[in-house]
GROMACS .gro file of C-alpha atoms in nm:
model
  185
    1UNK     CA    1   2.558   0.273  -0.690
    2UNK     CA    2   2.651   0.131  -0.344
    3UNK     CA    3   2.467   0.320  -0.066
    4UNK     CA    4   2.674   0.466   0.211
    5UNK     CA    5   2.462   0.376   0.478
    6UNK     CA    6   2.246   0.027   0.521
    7UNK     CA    7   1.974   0.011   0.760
    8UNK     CA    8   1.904  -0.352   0.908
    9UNK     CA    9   1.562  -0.439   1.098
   10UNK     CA   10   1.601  -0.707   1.305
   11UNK     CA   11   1.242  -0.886   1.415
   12UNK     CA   12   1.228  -1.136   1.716
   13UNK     CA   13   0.892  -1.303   1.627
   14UNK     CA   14   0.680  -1.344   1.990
   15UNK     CA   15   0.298  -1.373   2.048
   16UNK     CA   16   0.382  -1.241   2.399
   17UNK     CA   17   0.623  -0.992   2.355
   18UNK     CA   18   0.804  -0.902   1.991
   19UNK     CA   19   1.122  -0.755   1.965
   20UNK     CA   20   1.284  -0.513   1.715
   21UNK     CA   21   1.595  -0.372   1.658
   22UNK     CA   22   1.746  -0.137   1.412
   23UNK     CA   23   2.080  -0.064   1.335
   24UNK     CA   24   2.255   0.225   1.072
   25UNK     CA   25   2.570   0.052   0.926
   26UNK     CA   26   2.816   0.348   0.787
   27UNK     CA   27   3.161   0.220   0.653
   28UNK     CA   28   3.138  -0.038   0.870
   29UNK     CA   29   3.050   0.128   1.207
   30UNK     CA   30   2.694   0.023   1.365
   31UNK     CA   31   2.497   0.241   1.538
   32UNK     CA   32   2.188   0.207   1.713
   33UNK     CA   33   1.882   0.372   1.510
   34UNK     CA   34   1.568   0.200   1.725
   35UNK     CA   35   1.471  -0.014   1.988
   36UNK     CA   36   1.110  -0.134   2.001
   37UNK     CA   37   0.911  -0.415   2.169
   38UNK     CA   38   0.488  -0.483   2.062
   39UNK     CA   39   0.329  -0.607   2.386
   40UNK     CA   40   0.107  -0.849   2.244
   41UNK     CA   41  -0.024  -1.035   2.582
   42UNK     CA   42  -0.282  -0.737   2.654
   43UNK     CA   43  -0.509  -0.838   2.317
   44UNK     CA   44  -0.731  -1.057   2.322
   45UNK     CA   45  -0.657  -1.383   2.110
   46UNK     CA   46  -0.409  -1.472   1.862
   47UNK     CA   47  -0.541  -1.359   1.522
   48UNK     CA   48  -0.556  -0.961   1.659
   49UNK     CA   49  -0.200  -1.011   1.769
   50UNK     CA   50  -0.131  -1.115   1.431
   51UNK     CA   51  -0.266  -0.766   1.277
   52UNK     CA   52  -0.077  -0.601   1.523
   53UNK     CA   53   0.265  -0.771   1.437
   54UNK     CA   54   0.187  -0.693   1.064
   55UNK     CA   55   0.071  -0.324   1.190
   56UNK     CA   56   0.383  -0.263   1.329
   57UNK     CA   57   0.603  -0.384   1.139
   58UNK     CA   58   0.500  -0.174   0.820
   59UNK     CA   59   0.486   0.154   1.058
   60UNK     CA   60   0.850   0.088   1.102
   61UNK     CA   61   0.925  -0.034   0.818
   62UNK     CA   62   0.786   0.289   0.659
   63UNK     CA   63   0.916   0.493   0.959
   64UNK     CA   64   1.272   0.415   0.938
   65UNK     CA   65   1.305   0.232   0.536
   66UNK     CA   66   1.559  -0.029   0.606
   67UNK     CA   67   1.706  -0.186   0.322
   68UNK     CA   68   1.736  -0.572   0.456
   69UNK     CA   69   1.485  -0.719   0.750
   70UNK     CA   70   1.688  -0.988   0.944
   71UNK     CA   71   1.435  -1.272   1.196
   72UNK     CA   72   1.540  -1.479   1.416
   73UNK     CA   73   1.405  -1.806   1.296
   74UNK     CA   74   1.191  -2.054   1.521
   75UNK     CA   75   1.324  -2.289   1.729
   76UNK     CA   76   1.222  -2.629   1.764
   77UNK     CA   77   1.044  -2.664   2.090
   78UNK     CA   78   0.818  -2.942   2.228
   79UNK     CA   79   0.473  -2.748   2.246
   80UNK     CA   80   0.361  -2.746   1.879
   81UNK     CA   81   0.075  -2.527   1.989
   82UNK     CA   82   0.345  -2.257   2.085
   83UNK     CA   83   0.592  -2.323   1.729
   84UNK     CA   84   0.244  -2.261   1.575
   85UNK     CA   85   0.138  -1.942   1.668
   86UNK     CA   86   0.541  -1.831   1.668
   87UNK     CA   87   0.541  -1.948   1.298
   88UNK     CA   88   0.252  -1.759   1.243
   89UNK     CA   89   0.399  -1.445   1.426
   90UNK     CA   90   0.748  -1.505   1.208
   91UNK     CA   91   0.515  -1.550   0.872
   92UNK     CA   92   0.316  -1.232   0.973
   93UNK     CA   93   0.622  -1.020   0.981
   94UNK     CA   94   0.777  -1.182   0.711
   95UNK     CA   95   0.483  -1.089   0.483
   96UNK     CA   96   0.498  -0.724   0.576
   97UNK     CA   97   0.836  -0.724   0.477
   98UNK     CA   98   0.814  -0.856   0.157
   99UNK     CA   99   0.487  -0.656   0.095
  100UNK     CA  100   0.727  -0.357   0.088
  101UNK     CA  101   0.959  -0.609  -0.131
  102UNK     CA  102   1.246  -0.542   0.137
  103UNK     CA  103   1.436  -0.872   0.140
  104UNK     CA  104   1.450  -1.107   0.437
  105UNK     CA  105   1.686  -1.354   0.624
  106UNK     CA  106   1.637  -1.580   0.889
  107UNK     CA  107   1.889  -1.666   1.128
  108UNK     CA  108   1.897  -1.956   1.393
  109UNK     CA  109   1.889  -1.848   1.753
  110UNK     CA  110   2.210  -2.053   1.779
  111UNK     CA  111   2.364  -1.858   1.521
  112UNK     CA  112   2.265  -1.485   1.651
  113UNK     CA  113   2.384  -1.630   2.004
  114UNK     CA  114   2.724  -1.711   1.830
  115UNK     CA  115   2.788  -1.358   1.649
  116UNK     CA  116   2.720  -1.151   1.914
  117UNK     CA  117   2.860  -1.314   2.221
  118UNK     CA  118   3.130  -1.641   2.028
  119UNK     CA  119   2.880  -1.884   2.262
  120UNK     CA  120   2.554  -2.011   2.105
  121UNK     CA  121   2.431  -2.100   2.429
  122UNK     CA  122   2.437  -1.785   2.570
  123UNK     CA  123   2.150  -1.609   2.829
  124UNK     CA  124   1.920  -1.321   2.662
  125UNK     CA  125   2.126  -1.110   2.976
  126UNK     CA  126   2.483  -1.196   2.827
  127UNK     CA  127   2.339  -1.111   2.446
  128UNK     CA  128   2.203  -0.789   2.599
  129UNK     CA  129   2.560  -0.695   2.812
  130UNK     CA  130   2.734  -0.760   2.472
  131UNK     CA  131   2.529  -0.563   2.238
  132UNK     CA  132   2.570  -0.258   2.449
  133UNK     CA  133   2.910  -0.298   2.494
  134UNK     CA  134   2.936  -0.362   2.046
  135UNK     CA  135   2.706  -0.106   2.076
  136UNK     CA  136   2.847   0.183   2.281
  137UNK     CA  137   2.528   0.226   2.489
  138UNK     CA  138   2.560   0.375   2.780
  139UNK     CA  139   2.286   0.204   2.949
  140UNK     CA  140   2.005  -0.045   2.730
  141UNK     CA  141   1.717   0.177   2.613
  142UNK     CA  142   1.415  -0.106   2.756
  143UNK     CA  143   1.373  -0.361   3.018
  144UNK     CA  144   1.210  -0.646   2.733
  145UNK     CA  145   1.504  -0.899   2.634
  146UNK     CA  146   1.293  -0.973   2.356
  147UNK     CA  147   1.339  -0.623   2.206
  148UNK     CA  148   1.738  -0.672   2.291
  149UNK     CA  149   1.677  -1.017   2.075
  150UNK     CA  150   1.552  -0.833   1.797
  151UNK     CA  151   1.841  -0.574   1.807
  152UNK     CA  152   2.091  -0.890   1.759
  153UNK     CA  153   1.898  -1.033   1.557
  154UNK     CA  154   1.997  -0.700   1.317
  155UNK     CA  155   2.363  -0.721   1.446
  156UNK     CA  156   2.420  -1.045   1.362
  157UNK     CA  157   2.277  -0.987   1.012
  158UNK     CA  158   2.562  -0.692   0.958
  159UNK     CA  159   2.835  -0.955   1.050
  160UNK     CA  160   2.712  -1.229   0.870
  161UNK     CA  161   2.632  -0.989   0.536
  162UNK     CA  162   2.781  -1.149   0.224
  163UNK     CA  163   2.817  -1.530   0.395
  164UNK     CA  164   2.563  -1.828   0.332
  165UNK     CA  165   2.618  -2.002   0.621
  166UNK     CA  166   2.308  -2.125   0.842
  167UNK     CA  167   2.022  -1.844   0.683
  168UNK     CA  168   1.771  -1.821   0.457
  169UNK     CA  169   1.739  -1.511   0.197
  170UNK     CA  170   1.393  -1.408  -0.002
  171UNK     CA  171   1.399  -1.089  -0.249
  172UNK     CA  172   0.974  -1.157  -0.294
  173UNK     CA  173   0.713  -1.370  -0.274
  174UNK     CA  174   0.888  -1.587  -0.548
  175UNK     CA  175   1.185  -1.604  -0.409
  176UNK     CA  176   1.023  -1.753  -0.080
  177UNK     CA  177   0.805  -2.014  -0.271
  178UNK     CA  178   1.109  -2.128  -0.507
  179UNK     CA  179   1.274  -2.208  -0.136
  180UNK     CA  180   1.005  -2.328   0.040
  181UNK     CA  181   0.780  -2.578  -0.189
  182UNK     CA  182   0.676  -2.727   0.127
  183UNK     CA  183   0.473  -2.472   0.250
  184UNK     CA  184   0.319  -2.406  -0.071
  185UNK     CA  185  -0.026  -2.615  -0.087
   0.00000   0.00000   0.00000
């Protein structure tokens, strides 16, 4: 039996700041559930921000039981030390998400860009101005684009549900592994 609502969690992976984002889909009308951002810069090094991420994301995850977790994916940047520790940020919520066997998808930032605004170059601002306007928010519930990020990140999952296009999808632990050999060692 088909649900008549779908929850989406949408996860912008940050060591800084990390957004989320979640959205009720009923008969095709969104709504805004949640807005959250985890202020990571106030702990003290990288592996407590890591328990943190994982922390969180269960407590909402167990707060609000979505049915599908969409990420934004990382970019390729030219500071491996910073693709590193966003990897590790991405891998930490990914793991909390499939340790309550909720499946995943990744999405390029490119991608999100494109569903939400029709430009993947767009500014976190213009992605922000759109979403409230898909959104019907009157005003945008926190001043952290990142947490924005992570609410398109959950939008753009809704309009891209049931295409193949540019994501990756994991059901479990297997799945992921069957996917990725290359991180298996």
């Amino acid at each position: 039996m088909i649900s008549a609502e779908k929850i989406i969690l949408g996860i912008d992976p940050g060591t800084t700041v990390m957004g989320f984002g979640l959205i009720s889909v009923k008969k095709g009308k969104m709504e805004m559930v949640s807005i959250h951002e985890l202020i990571l810069k106030k702990y003290p090094n990288h592996e407590t921000k890591l328990k943190y991420i994982f922390d969180k994301t269960l407590a909402l995850i167990d707060e609000f039981h979505p049915d599908e977790v969409a990420l934004e994916a990382p970019f390729y940047g030219k500071n491996v030390q910073s693709m590193l520790k966003l990897g590790r940020a991405q891998g930490v919520a990914m793991a909390a998400s499939l340790y309550r066997n909720i499946p995943i998808t990744e999405y390029s930032p490119k991608k999100i860009k494109m569903a939400i605004t029709g430009n993947g170059n767009a500014s976190k601002e213009q992605v922000a101005g759109m979403l409230q306007n898909l959104l019907k928010l009157k005003e945008f519930p926190t001043k952290y684009l990142d947490a924005s990020d992570g609410l398109a990140v959950a939008v753009c999952h809704h309009f891209n549900s049931g295409t193949i296009t540019d994501m990756k999808s994991y059901t479990g632990w297997e799945s992921f592994l069957k996917q990725n050999p290359d991180r298996l060692k």
